[in-house]
C-alpha positions as protocol buffer text, in pm:
chain_id: "A"
residue {
  index: 1
  type: MET
  ca { x: -508 y: -1615 z: 4295 }
}
residue {
  index: 2
  type: LYS
  ca { x: -514 y: -1296 z: 4062 }
}
residue {
  index: 3
  type: ARG
  ca { x: -839 y: -1248 z: 3800 }
}
residue {
  index: 4
  type: GLY
  ca { x: -814 y: -1421 z: 3424 }
}
residue {
  index: 5
  type: LYS
  ca { x: -896 y: -1192 z: 3141 }
}
residue {
  index: 6
  type: ILE
  ca { x: -1000 y: -1283 z: 2794 }
}
residue {
  index: 7
  type: TYR
  ca { x: -914 y: -1119 z: 2465 }
}
residue {
  index: 8
  type: LEU
  ca { x: -1116 y: -1213 z: 2178 }
}
residue {
  index: 9
  type: LEU
  ca { x: -921 y: -1025 z: 1887 }
}
residue {
  index: 10
  type: GLY
  ca { x: -895 y: -1056 z: 1531 }
}
residue {
  index: 11
  type: THR
  ca { x: -569 y: -1099 z: 1348 }
}
residue {
  index: 12
  type: GLY
  ca { x: -681 y: -895 z: 1023 }
}
residue {
  index: 13
  type: PRO
  ca { x: -720 y: -1100 z: 676 }
}
residue {
  index: 14
  type: GLY
  ca { x: -349 y: -1221 z: 760 }
}
residue {
  index: 15
  type: SER
  ca { x: -76 y: -1009 z: 643 }
}
residue {
  index: 16
  type: PRO
  ca { x: 130 y: -868 z: 934 }
}
residue {
  index: 17
  type: ASP
  ca { x: 97 y: -499 z: 825 }
}
residue {
  index: 18
  type: LEU
  ca { x: -265 y: -551 z: 887 }
}
residue {
  index: 19
  type: ARG
  ca { x: -233 y: -646 z: 1217 }
}
residue {
  index: 20
  type: THR
  ca { x: -373 y: -381 z: 1501 }
}
residue {
  index: 21
  type: LEU
  ca { x: -111 y: -255 z: 1732 }
}
residue {
  index: 22
  type: ARG
  ca { x: -377 y: -332 z: 1965 }
}
residue {
  index: 23
  type: THR
  ca { x: -406 y: -690 z: 1868 }
}
residue {
  index: 24
  type: VAL
  ca { x: 4 y: -749 z: 1884 }
}
residue {
  index: 25
  type: GLU
  ca { x: -14 y: -596 z: 2270 }
}
residue {
  index: 26
  type: ALA
  ca { x: -276 y: -826 z: 2373 }
}
residue {
  index: 27
  type: LEU
  ca { x: -131 y: -1129 z: 2234 }
}
residue {
  index: 28
  type: LYS
  ca { x: 214 y: -1041 z: 2400 }
}
residue {
  index: 29
  type: GLU
  ca { x: 18 y: -993 z: 2743 }
}
residue {
  index: 30
  type: SER
  ca { x: -137 y: -1298 z: 2703 }
}
residue {
  index: 31
  type: ASP
  ca { x: -18 y: -1662 z: 2880 }
}
residue {
  index: 32
  type: VAL
  ca { x: -230 y: -1849 z: 2657 }
}
residue {
  index: 33
  type: VAL
  ca { x: -349 y: -1858 z: 2300 }
}
residue {
  index: 34
  type: VAL
  ca { x: -674 y: -2040 z: 2176 }
}
residue {
  index: 35
  type: THR
  ca { x: -753 y: -1999 z: 1836 }
}
residue {
  index: 36
  type: TYR
  ca { x: -793 y: -2242 z: 1474 }
}
residue {
  index: 37
  type: ARG
  ca { x: -498 y: -2431 z: 1349 }
}
residue {
  index: 38
  type: THR
  ca { x: -466 y: -2202 z: 1013 }
}
residue {
  index: 39
  type: TYR
  ca { x: -441 y: -1860 z: 1206 }
}
residue {
  index: 40
  type: ALA
  ca { x: -191 y: -2045 z: 1477 }
}
residue {
  index: 41
  type: GLN
  ca { x: 39 y: -2058 z: 1193 }
}
residue {
  index: 42
  type: LEU
  ca { x: -57 y: -1675 z: 1053 }
}
residue {
  index: 43
  type: ILE
  ca { x: 98 y: -1582 z: 1376 }
}
residue {
  index: 44
  type: GLY
  ca { x: 344 y: -1800 z: 1488 }
}
residue {
  index: 45
  type: ASP
  ca { x: 566 y: -1504 z: 1541 }
}
residue {
  index: 46
  type: LEU
  ca { x: 396 y: -1361 z: 1835 }
}
residue {
  index: 47
  type: LEU
  ca { x: 322 y: -1714 z: 2000 }
}
residue {
  index: 48
  type: GLY
  ca { x: 693 y: -1761 z: 2175 }
}
residue {
  index: 49
  type: GLY
  ca { x: 688 y: -1879 z: 2500 }
}
residue {
  index: 50
  type: LYS
  ca { x: 314 y: -1896 z: 2495 }
}
residue {
  index: 51
  type: GLU
  ca { x: 62 y: -2200 z: 2605 }
}
residue {
  index: 52
  type: VAL
  ca { x: -80 y: -2250 z: 2234 }
}
residue {
  index: 53
  type: VAL
  ca { x: -421 y: -2394 z: 2195 }
}
residue {
  index: 54
  type: THR
  ca { x: -565 y: -2494 z: 1861 }
}
residue {
  index: 55
  type: ALA
  ca { x: -850 y: -2632 z: 1715 }
}
residue {
  index: 56
  type: ASP
  ca { x: -1017 y: -2732 z: 1349 }
}
residue {
  index: 57
  type: MET
  ca { x: -1296 y: -2589 z: 1241 }
}
residue {
  index: 58
  type: LYS
  ca { x: -1653 y: -2677 z: 1368 }
}
residue {
  index: 59
  type: GLU
  ca { x: -1451 y: -2625 z: 1697 }
}
residue {
  index: 60
  type: GLU
  ca { x: -1562 y: -2337 z: 1822 }
}
residue {
  index: 61
  type: LEU
  ca { x: -1731 y: -2402 z: 2122 }
}
residue {
  index: 62
  type: PHE
  ca { x: -1438 y: -2607 z: 2232 }
}
residue {
  index: 63
  type: ARG
  ca { x: -1228 y: -2347 z: 2154 }
}
residue {
  index: 64
  type: ALA
  ca { x: -1471 y: -2066 z: 2395 }
}
residue {
  index: 65
  type: ARG
  ca { x: -1468 y: -2312 z: 2686 }
}
residue {
  index: 66
  type: ILE
  ca { x: -1087 y: -2340 z: 2676 }
}
residue {
  index: 67
  type: ALA
  ca { x: -1028 y: -2012 z: 2689 }
}
residue {
  index: 68
  type: ILE
  ca { x: -1289 y: -1959 z: 2950 }
}
residue {
  index: 69
  type: GLU
  ca { x: -1128 y: -2221 z: 3182 }
}
residue {
  index: 70
  type: LYS
  ca { x: -814 y: -2060 z: 3152 }
}
residue {
  index: 71
  type: ALA
  ca { x: -905 y: -1758 z: 3204 }
}
residue {
  index: 72
  type: GLN
  ca { x: -1127 y: -1929 z: 3549 }
}
residue {
  index: 73
  type: GLU
  ca { x: -712 y: -1999 z: 3666 }
}
residue {
  index: 74
  type: GLY
  ca { x: -634 y: -1645 z: 3635 }
}
residue {
  index: 75
  type: LYS
  ca { x: -453 y: -1689 z: 3327 }
}
residue {
  index: 76
  type: VAL
  ca { x: -469 y: -1371 z: 3043 }
}
residue {
  index: 77
  type: VAL
  ca { x: -607 y: -1538 z: 2746 }
}
residue {
  index: 78
  type: SER
  ca { x: -624 y: -1499 z: 2333 }
}
residue {
  index: 79
  type: LEU
  ca { x: -884 y: -1598 z: 2168 }
}
residue {
  index: 80
  type: VAL
  ca { x: -797 y: -1569 z: 1853 }
}
residue {
  index: 81
  type: SER
  ca { x: -1018 y: -1509 z: 1543 }
}
residue {
  index: 82
  type: SER
  ca { x: -924 y: -1405 z: 1157 }
}
residue {
  index: 83
  type: GLY
  ca { x: -1055 y: -1047 z: 1080 }
}
residue {
  index: 84
  type: ASP
  ca { x: -1270 y: -909 z: 1321 }
}
residue {
  index: 85
  type: PRO
  ca { x: -1371 y: -1087 z: 1614 }
}
residue {
  index: 86
  type: GLN
  ca { x: -1752 y: -1003 z: 1616 }
}
residue {
  index: 87
  type: VAL
  ca { x: -1757 y: -1057 z: 1216 }
}
residue {
  index: 88
  type: TYR
  ca { x: -1865 y: -1389 z: 1201 }
}
residue {
  index: 89
  type: GLY
  ca { x: -1587 y: -1445 z: 1439 }
}
residue {
  index: 90
  type: MET
  ca { x: -1573 y: -1596 z: 1844 }
}
residue {
  index: 91
  type: ALA
  ca { x: -1660 y: -1298 z: 2026 }
}
residue {
  index: 92
  type: SER
  ca { x: -2074 y: -1374 z: 2038 }
}
residue {
  index: 93
  type: PRO
  ca { x: -2026 y: -1784 z: 2091 }
}
residue {
  index: 94
  type: THR
  ca { x: -1802 y: -1663 z: 2379 }
}
residue {
  index: 95
  type: MET
  ca { x: -1963 y: -1422 z: 2518 }
}
residue {
  index: 96
  type: GLU
  ca { x: -2296 y: -1668 z: 2520 }
}
residue {
  index: 97
  type: MET
  ca { x: -2132 y: -1944 z: 2660 }
}
residue {
  index: 98
  type: MET
  ca { x: -2045 y: -1719 z: 2965 }
}
residue {
  index: 99
  type: CYS
  ca { x: -2390 y: -1590 z: 2985 }
}
residue {
  index: 100
  type: ARG
  ca { x: -2536 y: -1951 z: 2991 }
}
residue {
  index: 101
  type: ARG
  ca { x: -2288 y: -2054 z: 3270 }
}
residue {
  index: 102
  type: GLY
  ca { x: -2321 y: -1776 z: 3456 }
}
residue {
  index: 103
  type: VAL
  ca { x: -1972 y: -1681 z: 3417 }
}
residue {
  index: 104
  type: ASP
  ca { x: -1834 y: -1306 z: 3439 }
}
residue {
  index: 105
  type: LEU
  ca { x: -1489 y: -1259 z: 3338 }
}
residue {
  index: 106
  type: ASP
  ca { x: -1297 y: -963 z: 3214 }
}
residue {
  index: 107
  type: VAL
  ca { x: -1334 y: -949 z: 2855 }
}
residue {
  index: 108
  type: GLU
  ca { x: -1169 y: -693 z: 2631 }
}
residue {
  index: 109
  type: VAL
  ca { x: -1296 y: -725 z: 2230 }
}
residue {
  index: 110
  type: VAL
  ca { x: -1003 y: -612 z: 2000 }
}
residue {
  index: 111
  type: PRO
  ca { x: -1138 y: -513 z: 1677 }
}
residue {
  index: 112
  type: GLY
  ca { x: -986 y: -602 z: 1346 }
}
residue {
  index: 113
  type: VAL
  ca { x: -992 y: -549 z: 974 }
}
residue {
  index: 114
  type: THR
  ca { x: -1267 y: -731 z: 798 }
}
residue {
  index: 115
  type: ALA
  ca { x: -1267 y: -934 z: 509 }
}
residue {
  index: 116
  type: ALA
  ca { x: -1499 y: -665 z: 339 }
}
residue {
  index: 117
  type: THR
  ca { x: -1288 y: -383 z: 393 }
}
residue {
  index: 118
  type: ALA
  ca { x: -974 y: -567 z: 290 }
}
residue {
  index: 119
  type: ALA
  ca { x: -1154 y: -726 z: -31 }
}
residue {
  index: 120
  type: ALA
  ca { x: -1304 y: -346 z: -143 }
}
residue {
  index: 121
  type: ALA
  ca { x: -934 y: -194 z: -84 }
}
residue {
  index: 122
  type: LYS
  ca { x: -800 y: -475 z: -324 }
}
residue {
  index: 123
  type: LEU
  ca { x: -1130 y: -355 z: -577 }
}
residue {
  index: 124
  type: GLY
  ca { x: -1109 y: 9 z: -551 }
}
residue {
  index: 125
  type: ALA
  ca { x: -1407 y: 157 z: -366 }
}
residue {
  index: 126
  type: PRO
  ca { x: -1690 y: -44 z: -410 }
}
residue {
  index: 127
  type: LEU
  ca { x: -1817 y: -1 z: -23 }
}
residue {
  index: 128
  type: ALA
  ca { x: -1896 y: 337 z: -23 }
}
residue {
  index: 129
  type: MET
  ca { x: -2270 y: 338 z: 49 }
}
residue {
  index: 130
  type: ASP
  ca { x: -2486 y: 126 z: 230 }
}
residue {
  index: 131
  type: PHE
  ca { x: -2402 y: -210 z: 216 }
}
residue {
  index: 132
  type: ALA
  ca { x: -2486 y: -566 z: 362 }
}
residue {
  index: 133
  type: ALA
  ca { x: -2292 y: -852 z: 461 }
}
residue {
  index: 134
  type: VAL
  ca { x: -2397 y: -1211 z: 439 }
}
residue {
  index: 135
  type: SER
  ca { x: -2272 y: -1490 z: 564 }
}
residue {
  index: 136
  type: LEU
  ca { x: -2305 y: -1813 z: 309 }
}
residue {
  index: 137
  type: SER
  ca { x: -2239 y: -2096 z: 546 }
}
residue {
  index: 138
  type: ASP
  ca { x: -2539 y: -2317 z: 644 }
}
residue {
  index: 139
  type: LEU
  ca { x: -2378 y: -2490 z: 898 }
}
residue {
  index: 140
  type: LEU
  ca { x: -2560 y: -2287 z: 1156 }
}
residue {
  index: 141
  type: THR
  ca { x: -2818 y: -2106 z: 925 }
}
residue {
  index: 142
  type: PRO
  ca { x: -3100 y: -2280 z: 694 }
}
residue {
  index: 143
  type: ARG
  ca { x: -3014 y: -2229 z: 370 }
}
residue {
  index: 144
  type: GLU
  ca { x: -3402 y: -2043 z: 314 }
}
residue {
  index: 145
  type: GLU
  ca { x: -3321 y: -1793 z: 587 }
}
residue {
  index: 146
  type: ILE
  ca { x: -3017 y: -1677 z: 417 }
}
residue {
  index: 147
  type: LEU
  ca { x: -3165 y: -1630 z: 93 }
}
residue {
  index: 148
  type: ARG
  ca { x: -3458 y: -1436 z: 248 }
}
residue {
  index: 149
  type: LYS
  ca { x: -3198 y: -1209 z: 346 }
}
residue {
  index: 150
  type: VAL
  ca { x: -2988 y: -1192 z: 52 }
}
residue {
  index: 151
  type: ASP
  ca { x: -3313 y: -1118 z: -184 }
}
residue {
  index: 152
  type: ARG
  ca { x: -3400 y: -844 z: 86 }
}
residue {
  index: 153
  type: ALA
  ca { x: -3122 y: -672 z: 91 }
}
residue {
  index: 154
  type: ALA
  ca { x: -3092 y: -713 z: -282 }
}
residue {
  index: 155
  type: GLU
  ca { x: -3431 y: -560 z: -331 }
}
residue {
  index: 156
  type: ALA
  ca { x: -3274 y: -268 z: -125 }
}
residue {
  index: 157
  type: ASP
  ca { x: -3015 y: -212 z: -338 }
}
residue {
  index: 158
  type: PHE
  ca { x: -2744 y: -237 z: -79 }
}
residue {
  index: 159
  type: GLU
  ca { x: -2414 y: -361 z: -183 }
}
residue {
  index: 160
  type: LEU
  ca { x: -2363 y: -735 z: -78 }
}
residue {
  index: 161
  type: VAL
  ca { x: -2052 y: -871 z: 55 }
}
residue {
  index: 162
  type: PHE
  ca { x: -2077 y: -1251 z: 30 }
}
residue {
  index: 163
  type: TYR
  ca { x: -1863 y: -1445 z: 326 }
}
residue {
  index: 164
  type: ASN
  ca { x: -1789 y: -1804 z: 368 }
}
residue {
  index: 165
  type: PRO
  ca { x: -1913 y: -1911 z: 12 }
}
residue {
  index: 166
  type: ILE
  ca { x: -1823 y: -2292 z: 120 }
}
residue {
  index: 167
  type: SER
  ca { x: -2127 y: -2421 z: -58 }
}
residue {
  index: 168
  type: HIS
  ca { x: -2132 y: -2350 z: -467 }
}
residue {
  index: 169
  type: SER
  ca { x: -2450 y: -2429 z: -489 }
}
residue {
  index: 170
  type: LEU
  ca { x: -2587 y: -2201 z: -253 }
}
residue {
  index: 171
  type: LEU
  ca { x: -2338 y: -1948 z: -398 }
}
residue {
  index: 172
  type: LYS
  ca { x: -2517 y: -2007 z: -727 }
}
residue {
  index: 173
  type: GLU
  ca { x: -2910 y: -1962 z: -558 }
}
residue {
  index: 174
  type: ALA
  ca { x: -2748 y: -1645 z: -366 }
}
residue {
  index: 175
  type: MET
  ca { x: -2622 y: -1508 z: -713 }
}
residue {
  index: 176
  type: GLN
  ca { x: -2968 y: -1573 z: -869 }
}
residue {
  index: 177
  type: VAL
  ca { x: -3151 y: -1386 z: -615 }
}
residue {
  index: 178
  type: VAL
  ca { x: -2901 y: -1092 z: -668 }
}
residue {
  index: 179
  type: SER
  ca { x: -3009 y: -1155 z: -1069 }
}
residue {
  index: 180
  type: LYS
  ca { x: -3370 y: -1086 z: -966 }
}
residue {
  index: 181
  type: TYR
  ca { x: -3270 y: -720 z: -919 }
}
residue {
  index: 182
  type: ARG
  ca { x: -2927 y: -652 z: -1038 }
}
residue {
  index: 183
  type: VAL
  ca { x: -2837 y: -589 z: -1489 }
}
residue {
  index: 184
  type: PRO
  ca { x: -2615 y: -888 z: -1563 }
}
residue {
  index: 185
  type: SER
  ca { x: -2332 y: -628 z: -1631 }
}
residue {
  index: 186
  type: THR
  ca { x: -2318 y: -510 z: -1205 }
}
residue {
  index: 187
  type: PRO
  ca { x: -1977 y: -540 z: -1131 }
}
residue {
  index: 188
  type: VAL
  ca { x: -1857 y: -834 z: -909 }
}
residue {
  index: 189
  type: GLY
  ca { x: -1549 y: -886 z: -759 }
}
residue {
  index: 190
  type: LEU
  ca { x: -1380 y: -1219 z: -633 }
}
residue {
  index: 191
  type: VAL
  ca { x: -1105 y: -1195 z: -356 }
}
residue {
  index: 192
  type: ARG
  ca { x: -938 y: -1499 z: -263 }
}
residue {
  index: 193
  type: GLY
  ca { x: -686 y: -1512 z: 18 }
}
residue {
  index: 194
  type: VAL
  ca { x: -682 y: -1139 z: 28 }
}
residue {
  index: 195
  type: TYR
  ca { x: -357 y: -1003 z: 188 }
}
residue {
  index: 196
  type: ARG
  ca { x: -207 y: -1368 z: 217 }
}
residue {
  index: 197
  type: PRO
  ca { x: 50 y: -1507 z: -9 }
}
residue {
  index: 198
  type: GLU
  ca { x: -194 y: -1668 z: -223 }
}
residue {
  index: 199
  type: GLU
  ca { x: -381 y: -1344 z: -289 }
}
residue {
  index: 200
  type: LYS
  ca { x: -600 y: -1339 z: -636 }
}
residue {
  index: 201
  type: VAL
  ca { x: -822 y: -1038 z: -717 }
}
residue {
  index: 202
  type: ILE
  ca { x: -1063 y: -1117 z: -1042 }
}
residue {
  index: 203
  type: LEU
  ca { x: -1317 y: -807 z: -1165 }
}
residue {
  index: 204
  type: THR
  ca { x: -1625 y: -958 z: -1340 }
}
residue {
  index: 205
  type: THR
  ca { x: -1956 y: -910 z: -1331 }
}
residue {
  index: 206
  type: LEU
  ca { x: -2314 y: -1064 z: -1251 }
}
residue {
  index: 207
  type: GLY
  ca { x: -2313 y: -1188 z: -1564 }
}
residue {
  index: 208
  type: GLU
  ca { x: -2032 y: -1363 z: -1601 }
}
residue {
  index: 209
  type: TRP
  ca { x: -1878 y: -1410 z: -1196 }
}
residue {
  index: 210
  type: GLN
  ca { x: -1946 y: -1834 z: -1283 }
}
residue {
  index: 211
  type: SER
  ca { x: -1639 y: -1858 z: -1546 }
}
residue {
  index: 212
  type: HIS
  ca { x: -1443 y: -1787 z: -1195 }
}
residue {
  index: 213
  type: LEU
  ca { x: -1617 y: -2027 z: -994 }
}
residue {
  index: 214
  type: ASN
  ca { x: -1303 y: -2238 z: -942 }
}
residue {
  index: 215
  type: GLU
  ca { x: -1163 y: -1976 z: -748 }
}
residue {
  index: 216
  type: VAL
  ca { x: -1395 y: -1950 z: -486 }
}
residue {
  index: 217
  type: ASN
  ca { x: -1334 y: -2117 z: -174 }
}
residue {
  index: 218
  type: MET
  ca { x: -1358 y: -2102 z: 179 }
}
residue {
  index: 219
  type: VAL
  ca { x: -1124 y: -1755 z: 188 }
}
residue {
  index: 220
  type: THR
  ca { x: -1255 y: -1610 z: -92 }
}
residue {
  index: 221
  type: THR
  ca { x: -1485 y: -1258 z: -59 }
}
residue {
  index: 222
  type: LEU
  ca { x: -1756 y: -1166 z: -326 }
}
residue {
  index: 223
  type: ILE
  ca { x: -1880 y: -813 z: -322 }
}
residue {
  index: 224
  type: VAL
  ca { x: -2171 y: -743 z: -571 }
}
residue {
  index: 225
  type: GLY
  ca { x: -2225 y: -412 z: -685 }
}
residue {
  index: 226
  type: ASN
  ca { x: -2529 y: -175 z: -590 }
}
residue {
  index: 227
  type: SER
  ca { x: -2735 y: -35 z: -889 }
}
residue {
  index: 228
  type: ARG
  ca { x: -2502 y: 262 z: -962 }
}
residue {
  index: 229
  type: THR
  ca { x: -2196 y: 38 z: -903 }
}
residue {
  index: 230
  type: TYR
  ca { x: -1941 y: 66 z: -1190 }
}
residue {
  index: 231
  type: VAL
  ca { x: -1553 y: 24 z: -1292 }
}
residue {
  index: 232
  type: CYS
  ca { x: -1316 y: 272 z: -1429 }
}
residue {
  index: 233
  type: ASN
  ca { x: -973 y: 252 z: -1486 }
}
residue {
  index: 234
  type: GLY
  ca { x: -976 y: -116 z: -1355 }
}
residue {
  index: 235
  type: ARG
  ca { x: -1162 y: -15 z: -1023 }
}
residue {
  index: 236
  type: MET
  ca { x: -1503 y: -77 z: -858 }
}
residue {
  index: 237
  type: ILE
  ca { x: -1642 y: 247 z: -761 }
}
residue {
  index: 238
  type: THR
  ca { x: -1984 y: 288 z: -619 }
}
residue {
  index: 239
  type: PRO
  ca { x: -2076 y: 669 z: -592 }
}
residue {
  index: 240
  type: ARG
  ca { x: -2190 y: 811 z: -300 }
}
residue {
  index: 241
  type: GLY
  ca { x: -2374 y: 1084 z: -431 }
}
residue {
  index: 242
  type: TYR
  ca { x: -2190 y: 1358 z: -460 }
}
residue {
  index: 243
  type: ASP
  ca { x: -2250 y: 1354 z: -855 }
}
residue {
  index: 244
  type: ARG
  ca { x: -2608 y: 1390 z: -800 }
}
residue {
  index: 245
  type: ARG
  ca { x: -2585 y: 1732 z: -596 }
}
residue {
  index: 246
  type: TYR
  ca { x: -2196 y: 1862 z: -726 }
}
residue {
  index: 247
  type: ARG
  ca { x: -1986 y: 1871 z: -1045 }
}
residue {
  index: 248
  type: PHE
  ca { x: -1678 y: 1696 z: -1019 }
}
């Protein structure tokens, strides 16, 4: 029996234009595609003639198990995340499950465009310097741990990217933490459904962001500037430091 393989890949934010060539090649090579139902719709044009296994949210371990079992049968499997498979995606739980079960398969991680850089591109250039990405989903991580990370990153003046703002109450707490270290005029960008038909881009401030809370859901990414981030020509800009040494 031939040796199976697992591709751990990310489709990017959703638009076919932002799929990598390697992602498309991997999907074409695959016998089986395992993914979340919504992601299957985003790559439906590449699934013809393939065995497709879909699952709901909170069924990540089911997806990992199915992908491993199919690969053990000698099949080439694509386990599909959105964005990048390493950034809050399926790469870690799949490799962890293989390790714990003593399974050794051919695995290739295929990088993709993650929500942080996709949303930043729509806002201007907010991530030009050091930044921290924090998931605001408390399904697997205690709220206290999340807020502690936000506090440390905000204190260190990192630009902040908030993924998975499922809980509005936790998001409000996180932004209150940030407010201890940033002035109310600090630029904040909200990008909902980036590079998808329902995309919405909002540029606001730390003092006013809550007026747009109704736009925040699971596919919204928030970017909070650091102490030097500003807005010009309708774009968020975080200086890299050239202005400290050179004259523009």
